[in-house]
């Protein structure tokens, strides 16, 4: 597949930006003014020289044909990927500017492209070889897993005692104990090699004193944590899928062992969340033929965007394998047979009542599930007092938007796209409400990213 005649939209390019500042700066460079020597090839390469503050222009090249998503190289000192120059170059190319004409790449761009593709091929070959060799001593791995399970069990037992002490002393005492109580307990769970338990304990610390009704919320979260503890301590009695879910929620690593499904995977949404140590990227996919929805997770050290980036609204021909667990949607991206390319694919939609029912059904397999991926068909964003909701155009039902969705600029993009008319919206539906991530107008039109 050649790339010269395939143009992305500006939204698809800007969705690759690692942060809002890069998005804004890249947008300013999406015009021909600062660029010289720009061009693109049928093999999926875009390059150009961007005038900066120094005497030499920055050499920027993008490999659009990389099956894992675009790859970037720029001589600027920025540590962001893509940098503002790569974003500006892609915007110039996406807009069909005559400055980015078909040509042979210069030597500096050709050298990088050949080197990168050679390394990618070597990495794939090494990965195939490692899988064939079986990867390490299975007996040693079994002993390590047993030792870790013993430590997790000790941590879960201690956590049960601490929860019992909390309830025995009364929830009111939690407000006076301060956050130190929870942080110390979380540290004990880290020592027990149960990061999932540690994360849930830290979340408990933010509830006391968080507003009206906090004791009820604290009791609910304590109950879910107790349920997870008991699930681990009695995991041998659980069905295998539920036991796998418990292991995942506790924080034990797992590999994607499900059968690989080859499909045309539409990139539904991509967004990042970050804390002091890690940036987590979530990419939602929809299989055009299988009808499956899959979640890809990618990570980057604090301050750096994860490597995997797939523009929203494009589709890729690839294999995807699922992780174990009841109702698990997390998956691993396997072999990719073509780079992402535009496709007239839209996921089928549900009504608002069907979406709520789907979340309820999913909770039976995973009681700790915050939300499920859902596409709503023919909904209208509607004010609801100080909040907003998505009203079903065909029925007298609606889903409230989550508090986090109300603070995002994507809400106003959704309202503008709708203009009072029904739209199709993909997002996450859970007990806090619905978080819209991507929307499509009725009839023809490309995906609009809201996150």
PDB file of N, CA and C in Angstrom, residues 164-198:
ATOM      1  N   UNK A 164     -10.589  -4.816  59.042  1.00  0.00           N
ATOM      2  CA  UNK A 164     -11.423  -5.178  60.190  1.00  0.00           C
ATOM      3  C   UNK A 164     -11.226  -4.189  61.332  1.00  0.00           C
ATOM      4  N   UNK A 165      -9.978  -3.782  61.573  1.00  0.00           N
ATOM      5  CA  UNK A 165      -9.703  -2.802  62.631  1.00  0.00           C
ATOM      6  C   UNK A 165     -10.373  -1.467  62.316  1.00  0.00           C
ATOM      7  N   UNK A 166     -10.348  -1.066  61.042  1.00  0.00           N
ATOM      8  CA  UNK A 166     -10.962   0.194  60.639  1.00  0.00           C
ATOM      9  C   UNK A 166     -12.461   0.181  60.914  1.00  0.00           C
ATOM     10  N   UNK A 167     -13.130  -0.889  60.522  1.00  0.00           N
ATOM     11  CA  UNK A 167     -14.579  -0.970  60.706  1.00  0.00           C
ATOM     12  C   UNK A 167     -14.939  -1.121  62.176  1.00  0.00           C
ATOM     13  N   UNK A 168     -14.094  -1.801  62.926  1.00  0.00           N
ATOM     14  CA  UNK A 168     -14.356  -1.976  64.359  1.00  0.00           C
ATOM     15  C   UNK A 168     -14.250  -0.636  65.090  1.00  0.00           C
ATOM     16  N   UNK A 169     -13.306   0.194  64.681  1.00  0.00           N
ATOM     17  CA  UNK A 169     -13.131   1.491  65.328  1.00  0.00           C
ATOM     18  C   UNK A 169     -14.089   2.555  64.819  1.00  0.00           C
ATOM     19  N   UNK A 170     -14.783   2.277  63.700  1.00  0.00           N
ATOM     20  CA  UNK A 170     -15.720   3.248  63.142  1.00  0.00           C
ATOM     21  C   UNK A 170     -15.095   4.079  62.041  1.00  0.00           C
ATOM     22  N   UNK A 171     -15.869   4.352  60.992  1.00  0.00           N
ATOM     23  CA  UNK A 171     -15.345   5.088  59.842  1.00  0.00           C
ATOM     24  C   UNK A 171     -14.995   6.528  60.182  1.00  0.00           C
ATOM     25  N   UNK A 172     -15.632   7.084  61.210  1.00  0.00           N
ATOM     26  CA  UNK A 172     -15.343   8.472  61.564  1.00  0.00           C
ATOM     27  C   UNK A 172     -13.880   8.658  61.934  1.00  0.00           C
ATOM     28  N   UNK A 173     -13.254   7.617  62.494  1.00  0.00           N
ATOM     29  CA  UNK A 173     -11.851   7.716  62.886  1.00  0.00           C
ATOM     30  C   UNK A 173     -10.939   7.877  61.685  1.00  0.00           C
ATOM     31  N   UNK A 174     -11.402   7.423  60.501  1.00  0.00           N
ATOM     32  CA  UNK A 174     -10.567   7.499  59.307  1.00  0.00           C
ATOM     33  C   UNK A 174     -10.297   8.942  58.913  1.00  0.00           C
ATOM     34  N   UNK A 175     -11.232   9.847  59.196  1.00  0.00           N
ATOM     35  CA  UNK A 175     -11.052  11.248  58.825  1.00  0.00           C
ATOM     36  C   UNK A 175      -9.962  11.904  59.661  1.00  0.00           C
ATOM     37  N   UNK A 176      -9.793  11.443  60.898  1.00  0.00           N
ATOM     38  CA  UNK A 176      -8.807  12.047  61.787  1.00  0.00           C
ATOM     39  C   UNK A 176      -7.437  11.390  61.657  1.00  0.00           C
ATOM     40  N   UNK A 177      -7.404  10.178  61.078  1.00  0.00           N
ATOM     41  CA  UNK A 177      -6.136   9.452  60.989  1.00  0.00           C
ATOM     42  C   UNK A 177      -5.194  10.066  59.969  1.00  0.00           C
ATOM     43  N   UNK A 178      -5.749  10.786  58.997  1.00  0.00           N
ATOM     44  CA  UNK A 178      -4.908  11.402  57.968  1.00  0.00           C
ATOM     45  C   UNK A 178      -4.480  10.410  56.902  1.00  0.00           C
ATOM     46  N   UNK A 179      -3.809  10.957  55.888  1.00  0.00           N
ATOM     47  CA  UNK A 179      -3.417  10.111  54.749  1.00  0.00           C
ATOM     48  C   UNK A 179      -2.281   9.155  55.096  1.00  0.00           C
ATOM     49  N   UNK A 180      -1.524   9.471  56.150  1.00  0.00           N
ATOM     50  CA  UNK A 180      -0.393   8.630  56.506  1.00  0.00           C
ATOM     51  C   UNK A 180      -0.782   7.193  56.786  1.00  0.00           C
ATOM     52  N   UNK A 181      -1.971   6.984  57.376  1.00  0.00           N
ATOM     53  CA  UNK A 181      -2.449   5.627  57.651  1.00  0.00           C
ATOM     54  C   UNK A 181      -2.531   4.805  56.377  1.00  0.00           C
ATOM     55  N   UNK A 182      -3.087   5.405  55.326  1.00  0.00           N
ATOM     56  CA  UNK A 182      -3.280   4.686  54.071  1.00  0.00           C
ATOM     57  C   UNK A 182      -1.965   4.493  53.334  1.00  0.00           C
ATOM     58  N   UNK A 183      -1.097   5.510  53.396  1.00  0.00           N
ATOM     59  CA  UNK A 183       0.174   5.397  52.697  1.00  0.00           C
ATOM     60  C   UNK A 183       1.040   4.302  53.317  1.00  0.00           C
ATOM     61  N   UNK A 184       1.008   4.193  54.640  1.00  0.00           N
ATOM     62  CA  UNK A 184       1.782   3.148  55.308  1.00  0.00           C
ATOM     63  C   UNK A 184       1.243   1.763  54.940  1.00  0.00           C
ATOM     64  N   UNK A 185      -0.082   1.641  54.877  1.00  0.00           N
ATOM     65  CA  UNK A 185      -0.685   0.362  54.491  1.00  0.00           C
ATOM     66  C   UNK A 185      -0.359   0.030  53.042  1.00  0.00           C
ATOM     67  N   UNK A 186      -0.407   1.048  52.164  1.00  0.00           N
ATOM     68  CA  UNK A 186      -0.070   0.819  50.757  1.00  0.00           C
ATOM     69  C   UNK A 186       1.374   0.369  50.614  1.00  0.00           C
ATOM     70  N   UNK A 187       2.285   0.967  51.408  1.00  0.00           N
ATOM     71  CA  UNK A 187       3.685   0.566  51.352  1.00  0.00           C
ATOM     72  C   UNK A 187       3.860  -0.892  51.753  1.00  0.00           C
ATOM     73  N   UNK A 188       3.057  -1.345  52.697  1.00  0.00           N
ATOM     74  CA  UNK A 188       3.104  -2.750  53.101  1.00  0.00           C
ATOM     75  C   UNK A 188       2.665  -3.656  51.951  1.00  0.00           C
ATOM     76  N   UNK A 189       1.689  -3.203  51.156  1.00  0.00           N
ATOM     77  CA  UNK A 189       1.234  -4.005  50.018  1.00  0.00           C
ATOM     78  C   UNK A 189       2.290  -4.024  48.905  1.00  0.00           C
ATOM     79  N   UNK A 190       3.028  -2.927  48.757  1.00  0.00           N
ATOM     80  CA  UNK A 190       4.135  -2.910  47.795  1.00  0.00           C
ATOM     81  C   UNK A 190       5.194  -3.918  48.221  1.00  0.00           C
ATOM     82  N   UNK A 191       5.495  -3.954  49.530  1.00  0.00           N
ATOM     83  CA  UNK A 191       6.453  -4.936  50.040  1.00  0.00           C
ATOM     84  C   UNK A 191       5.979  -6.352  49.779  1.00  0.00           C
ATOM     85  N   UNK A 192       4.660  -6.538  49.779  1.00  0.00           N
ATOM     86  CA  UNK A 192       4.084  -7.862  49.525  1.00  0.00           C
ATOM     87  C   UNK A 192       3.980  -8.175  48.034  1.00  0.00           C
ATOM     88  N   UNK A 193       4.498  -7.289  47.187  1.00  0.00           N
ATOM     89  CA  UNK A 193       4.477  -7.459  45.723  1.00  0.00           C
ATOM     90  C   UNK A 193       3.052  -7.553  45.183  1.00  0.00           C
ATOM     91  N   UNK A 194       2.164  -6.734  45.773  1.00  0.00           N
ATOM     92  CA  UNK A 194       0.770  -6.678  45.320  1.00  0.00           C
ATOM     93  C   UNK A 194       0.445  -5.226  44.951  1.00  0.00           C
ATOM     94  N   UNK A 195       0.967  -4.716  43.830  1.00  0.00           N
ATOM     95  CA  UNK A 195       0.761  -3.311  43.481  1.00  0.00           C
ATOM     96  C   UNK A 195      -0.704  -2.956  43.253  1.00  0.00           C
ATOM     97  N   UNK A 196      -1.515  -3.923  42.829  1.00  0.00           N
ATOM     98  CA  UNK A 196      -2.933  -3.652  42.640  1.00  0.00           C
ATOM     99  C   UNK A 196      -3.624  -3.342  43.952  1.00  0.00           C
ATOM    100  N   UNK A 197      -3.301  -4.087  44.998  1.00  0.00           N
ATOM    101  CA  UNK A 197      -3.844  -3.805  46.323  1.00  0.00           C
ATOM    102  C   UNK A 197      -3.341  -2.457  46.829  1.00  0.00           C
ATOM    103  N   UNK A 198      -2.058  -2.165  46.598  1.00  0.00           N
ATOM    104  CA  UNK A 198      -1.485  -0.890  47.043  1.00  0.00           C
ATOM    105  C   UNK A 198      -2.205   0.287  46.393  1.00  0.00           C
TER     106      UNK A 198
END
